[in-house]
Amino acid sequence: MRVLLTGSSGWLGRYLAPMLRAAGHEVTGLDVAPGPDTQIVGSVADRALVDRTMADHGIEAIIHSGALHKPDIARYPRQAFVDVNVTGTLNLLEAAVAAGNDRFLFTSTTSLMIRADVRAGAGEAGAWWMDENFGPLEPRNIYGITKLAAEQLCRLVHREQGLATLILRTGRFFPEEDDTLTAPHGLNLKANELLHRRLTVEDAAAAHIAALEQAPAIGCDSFILSAPPPFTRDDAAELARDARALIERRFPKAAALYAARGWVLPDRINRVYDPSHAEARLGWRARTDFAAVLDALEKNAPLPFAHDPAYTSPIVRQERASCMN
């Protein structure tokens, strides 16, 4: 299948493009920044470029993973988010319909589910249990607002034109440091997040491969992508009160393995992402979870997730290089 992959120079794109090719697909990458898997340099906000790319490359399916992200809020005005995340998505959806495509994947984010009260901490019943039915959705910044608007466009085009559109709300898989949390940080934070809100970039890419295959049969649906949590809804109150005790019961070796690294387990967990719907409908399950972290610690092996404090997106690197010239 001839697939258009937006965001092909980004962190997800660098893993997803070769995985698509390995699955037998022909990939055309489109991104605002150049990269080894990017054939078309430009913006999805440019409708003429999108239409020309679709025609010139005979595109049969679109995976739209390109976007302005939360860290870009400090660098771009709100209008840029509307142009790229909303208008760009509409351009691609309409181009897919015009080309007679039968499937469209939209890479969304769990960030749009984080209302102000969720951000503030646990709810009355304990940790928030975040599945596809969680609501109401009230994103707290322009990134979340525009991603939610783009999701609604996907649903609208499915209803009106019949294009199969799957929405993949990914948990965290970025390699850089968190831009808000300071303790714990780095490897310790990412390891902790695999308990409830993170997945590896490899698992995120694999979910897209599964969704591409299943999209026509499903029609339209949204999916949360995260590592499978070792908790249930019945654990919500204890997670918000004393997550460490619960984790140590589930993983008796965790405390000692963490102590040997000078790491700390979370005292409280205020929200848990539930990927069970993706497992049931897509047949996808993240291969890397918290147990894999403990196994690596016990064997003194490399940790099973990427961590690069110096990572910057391709567009940021490009802009910095331009400023130096």
XYZ file of C-alpha atoms in Angstrom:
325
model
C 0.000 0.000 0.000
C 1.248 3.507 -0.829
C 1.142 5.411 2.470
C 1.600 9.117 3.107
C 3.247 9.603 6.497
C 3.217 13.128 7.901
C 5.682 13.974 10.630
C 8.153 11.619 8.963
C 11.203 13.463 10.328
C 9.926 13.423 13.907
C 10.559 11.048 16.772
C 7.662 8.717 15.927
C 8.248 9.019 12.189
C 11.819 7.772 12.361
C 10.543 4.500 13.854
C 7.243 4.235 12.004
C 8.573 4.750 8.460
C 10.956 1.750 8.470
C 8.340 -0.371 10.253
C 5.835 0.436 7.508
C 8.348 -0.539 4.831
C 9.106 -3.782 6.661
C 5.374 -4.520 6.568
C 5.439 -4.191 2.775
C 4.173 -0.619 2.367
C 5.616 2.098 0.148
C 6.110 5.206 2.286
C 6.123 8.848 1.223
C 7.192 11.117 4.079
C 6.001 14.719 4.427
C 7.451 17.027 7.065
C 8.400 20.664 7.525
C 11.948 19.548 8.331
C 14.151 17.314 6.155
C 14.995 13.808 7.264
C 16.059 10.421 5.931
C 12.444 9.282 5.537
C 11.076 12.601 4.242
C 10.636 12.999 0.494
C 8.386 16.081 0.639
C 9.463 19.079 2.721
C 6.490 21.301 3.463
C 3.469 21.855 5.667
C 0.171 20.001 5.802
C -1.389 23.477 6.054
C -0.485 23.925 2.359
C -3.482 22.353 0.601
C -1.933 22.610 -2.853
C 1.137 20.709 -1.636
C -1.037 18.030 -0.055
C -3.084 17.572 -3.245
C 0.035 17.456 -5.411
C 1.675 14.893 -3.119
C -1.395 12.681 -3.184
C -1.531 12.724 -6.988
C 2.193 12.452 -7.689
C 2.701 9.474 -5.376
C -0.602 7.663 -5.854
C -1.305 7.713 -2.125
C -3.737 5.028 -0.936
C -3.724 5.683 2.829
C -2.645 8.444 5.189
C -1.037 8.292 8.629
C -1.156 11.808 10.023
C 1.383 11.965 12.836
C 2.710 15.466 12.155
C 1.669 18.299 14.485
C 2.720 21.202 16.587
C 3.148 19.820 20.111
C 2.944 21.108 23.682
C 6.582 22.323 23.842
C 5.860 24.391 20.711
C 3.446 26.574 22.697
C 6.424 28.651 23.814
C 7.586 29.126 20.225
C 4.479 29.594 18.086
C 1.279 31.679 18.295
C -2.109 30.011 18.704
C -2.935 30.609 15.056
C -0.050 28.371 14.018
C -1.584 25.515 16.021
C -4.921 26.070 14.290
C -3.241 26.189 10.875
C -1.209 23.007 11.342
C -3.236 20.869 13.727
C -6.743 21.733 12.530
C -6.572 23.057 8.969
C -3.757 20.654 8.129
C -5.816 17.705 9.328
C -8.830 18.864 7.309
C -6.646 19.232 4.209
C -5.474 15.649 4.557
C -8.928 14.238 5.277
C -10.459 15.930 2.252
C -7.533 14.894 0.061
C -7.966 11.298 1.238
C -11.661 11.359 0.328
C -10.948 12.924 -3.072
C -8.340 10.239 -3.799
C -10.717 7.429 -2.862
C -8.638 6.269 0.114
C -10.307 3.779 2.446
C -8.349 4.469 5.649
C -6.922 7.394 7.611
C -4.995 7.266 10.891
C -4.754 10.302 13.136
C -2.070 10.392 15.826
C -3.672 12.212 18.719
C -2.678 12.609 22.358
C -3.863 11.694 25.832
C -2.909 15.259 26.758
C -6.288 16.515 25.513
C -7.957 14.481 28.288
C -6.125 16.330 31.056
C -8.556 18.910 32.397
C -7.552 21.363 35.095
C -8.993 19.136 37.845
C -7.139 16.081 36.501
C -3.939 18.078 36.369
C -4.485 19.184 39.976
C -4.510 15.623 41.356
C -6.695 12.649 42.146
C -10.474 12.797 42.126
C -12.910 11.961 44.905
C -12.698 8.234 44.138
C -8.919 8.262 43.868
C -6.767 8.070 40.751
C -8.551 9.046 37.548
C -9.107 6.013 35.321
C -8.540 7.287 31.775
C -10.209 5.227 29.084
C -11.906 6.210 25.826
C -15.143 7.063 27.668
C -13.519 9.570 30.008
C -15.093 13.014 29.916
C -16.043 15.734 29.661
C -13.021 16.693 27.582
C -11.820 20.190 28.416
C -8.219 20.574 27.178
C -6.178 23.078 29.129
C -4.024 24.558 26.336
C -4.043 25.312 22.607
C -2.277 22.055 21.817
C -5.002 19.933 23.376
C -7.780 22.120 22.000
C -6.557 21.810 18.424
C -5.931 18.071 18.694
C -9.479 17.577 19.980
C -10.832 19.699 17.127
C -8.867 17.564 14.666
C -10.323 14.406 16.216
C -13.807 15.816 15.671
C -12.979 16.505 12.029
C -11.976 12.852 11.642
C -15.324 11.750 13.051
C -17.217 14.231 10.884
C -15.564 13.080 7.661
C -16.243 9.458 8.587
C -19.929 10.212 9.164
C -20.373 12.270 6.026
C -18.018 10.557 3.556
C -17.524 7.094 5.022
C -13.721 7.333 5.255
C -12.451 4.901 7.893
C -10.714 7.074 10.481
C -8.946 5.715 13.548
C -7.767 8.076 16.283
C -4.742 6.974 18.307
C -4.343 8.878 21.568
C -0.771 8.129 22.507
C 0.635 8.314 25.990
C 4.106 9.701 26.527
C 6.938 8.356 24.394
C 9.191 11.398 23.932
C 12.884 10.860 24.778
C 13.680 14.262 26.279
C 13.209 15.481 29.841
C 9.770 16.457 31.075
C 9.240 20.194 30.622
C 7.308 20.614 33.893
C 8.294 17.876 36.369
C 11.653 18.082 38.130
C 11.587 15.241 40.677
C 12.152 12.500 39.978
C 13.593 13.199 36.580
C 15.249 11.442 33.705
C 15.353 7.659 33.666
C 13.604 7.350 37.034
C 10.604 9.381 35.873
C 10.242 7.481 32.603
C 10.461 4.136 34.422
C 7.755 5.241 36.864
C 5.537 6.457 34.033
C 5.484 2.976 32.468
C 3.263 2.072 35.407
C 0.444 4.313 34.258
C 1.026 6.763 31.377
C 3.944 5.913 29.055
C 4.849 3.552 26.245
C 7.932 3.147 24.110
C 8.162 4.778 20.695
C 8.553 1.299 19.198
C 5.242 0.222 20.736
C 3.570 3.415 19.524
C 4.759 2.695 15.982
C 3.589 -0.912 16.182
C 0.118 0.279 17.205
C -0.074 2.353 14.027
C 0.804 -0.685 11.931
C -1.983 -2.673 13.587
C -4.450 0.203 13.168
C -3.610 0.601 9.485
C -4.540 -3.028 8.928
C -7.751 -2.938 10.952
C -9.111 0.498 9.971
C -11.489 -0.481 7.123
C -13.137 -3.184 9.232
C -13.525 -0.887 12.250
C -14.704 2.268 10.483
C -14.237 4.905 13.144
C -12.995 4.637 16.716
C -10.498 6.131 19.153
C -7.868 4.276 21.147
C -5.654 5.059 24.112
C -2.112 3.791 23.647
C -0.028 3.119 26.742
C 1.831 0.304 28.406
C -0.617 -2.044 30.183
C -0.910 -0.848 33.794
C -0.502 -3.428 36.592
C -3.580 -1.965 38.306
C -7.373 -2.142 38.087
C -10.089 0.414 38.729
C -10.470 -1.054 42.209
C -6.956 0.188 43.005
C -7.843 3.843 42.364
C -8.184 4.893 46.002
C -4.946 3.239 47.121
C -3.017 4.620 44.161
C -3.941 8.149 45.200
C -3.191 7.448 48.871
C -0.136 5.136 48.889
C 0.928 3.964 45.442
C 4.305 2.806 46.721
C 2.775 0.148 48.989
C 0.621 -1.186 46.157
C 3.550 -1.294 43.727
C 5.711 -3.134 46.242
C 2.984 -5.758 46.703
C 2.670 -6.262 42.948
C 6.436 -6.188 42.389
C 8.242 -7.423 45.530
C 11.703 -6.758 44.049
C 10.950 -3.203 42.959
C 12.011 -1.355 46.117
C 15.439 -3.011 46.313
C 16.127 -2.668 42.593
C 15.175 1.000 42.706
C 17.229 1.646 45.843
C 20.312 0.175 44.185
C 19.965 2.857 41.496
C 19.134 5.638 43.916
C 15.668 5.834 42.379
C 12.329 6.387 44.088
C 8.950 4.793 43.480
C 5.982 7.173 43.193
C 4.246 7.994 46.472
C 0.990 8.667 44.644
C -0.389 8.044 41.174
C -3.208 10.381 40.233
C -4.213 8.990 36.832
C -3.950 5.732 34.910
C -4.266 5.282 31.138
C -6.167 2.135 30.168
C -5.171 0.682 26.748
C -7.433 -2.374 26.945
C -9.731 -1.139 24.166
C -6.794 -1.054 21.732
C -5.877 -4.594 22.724
C -9.446 -5.804 22.172
C -10.128 -4.114 18.808
C -6.689 -3.672 17.244
C -5.041 -6.798 18.594
C -2.207 -4.587 19.841
C -0.543 -4.708 23.237
C 2.584 -2.810 24.237
C 5.531 -5.172 24.501
C 7.381 -3.048 27.062
C 5.906 -2.467 30.511
C 7.071 -1.786 34.060
C 8.009 -5.432 34.557
C 10.460 -5.079 31.658
C 12.128 -2.175 33.475
C 12.597 -4.252 36.624
C 13.939 -7.147 34.566
C 16.533 -4.847 32.987
C 17.518 -3.464 36.395
C 17.898 -6.950 37.832
C 20.076 -8.084 34.920
C 21.986 -4.796 34.772
C 20.906 -4.611 31.131
C 20.062 -1.520 29.059
C 16.725 -0.012 29.988
C 13.957 -0.814 27.493
C 13.054 2.768 26.608
C 14.732 5.743 24.990
C 16.084 8.598 27.073
C 17.890 11.537 25.507
C 17.938 14.752 27.577
C 19.538 16.600 24.653
C 16.881 15.621 22.105
C 15.297 18.431 20.115
C 12.778 18.112 17.314
C 14.030 18.377 13.706
C 12.296 21.717 13.141
C 13.939 23.210 16.234
C 17.351 22.001 15.073
C 16.674 23.425 11.624
C 15.625 26.812 13.026
C 18.691 26.968 15.291
C 20.964 26.171 12.364
C 19.312 28.897 10.296
C 19.848 31.440 13.071
C 23.570 30.577 13.184
C 24.041 31.082 9.425
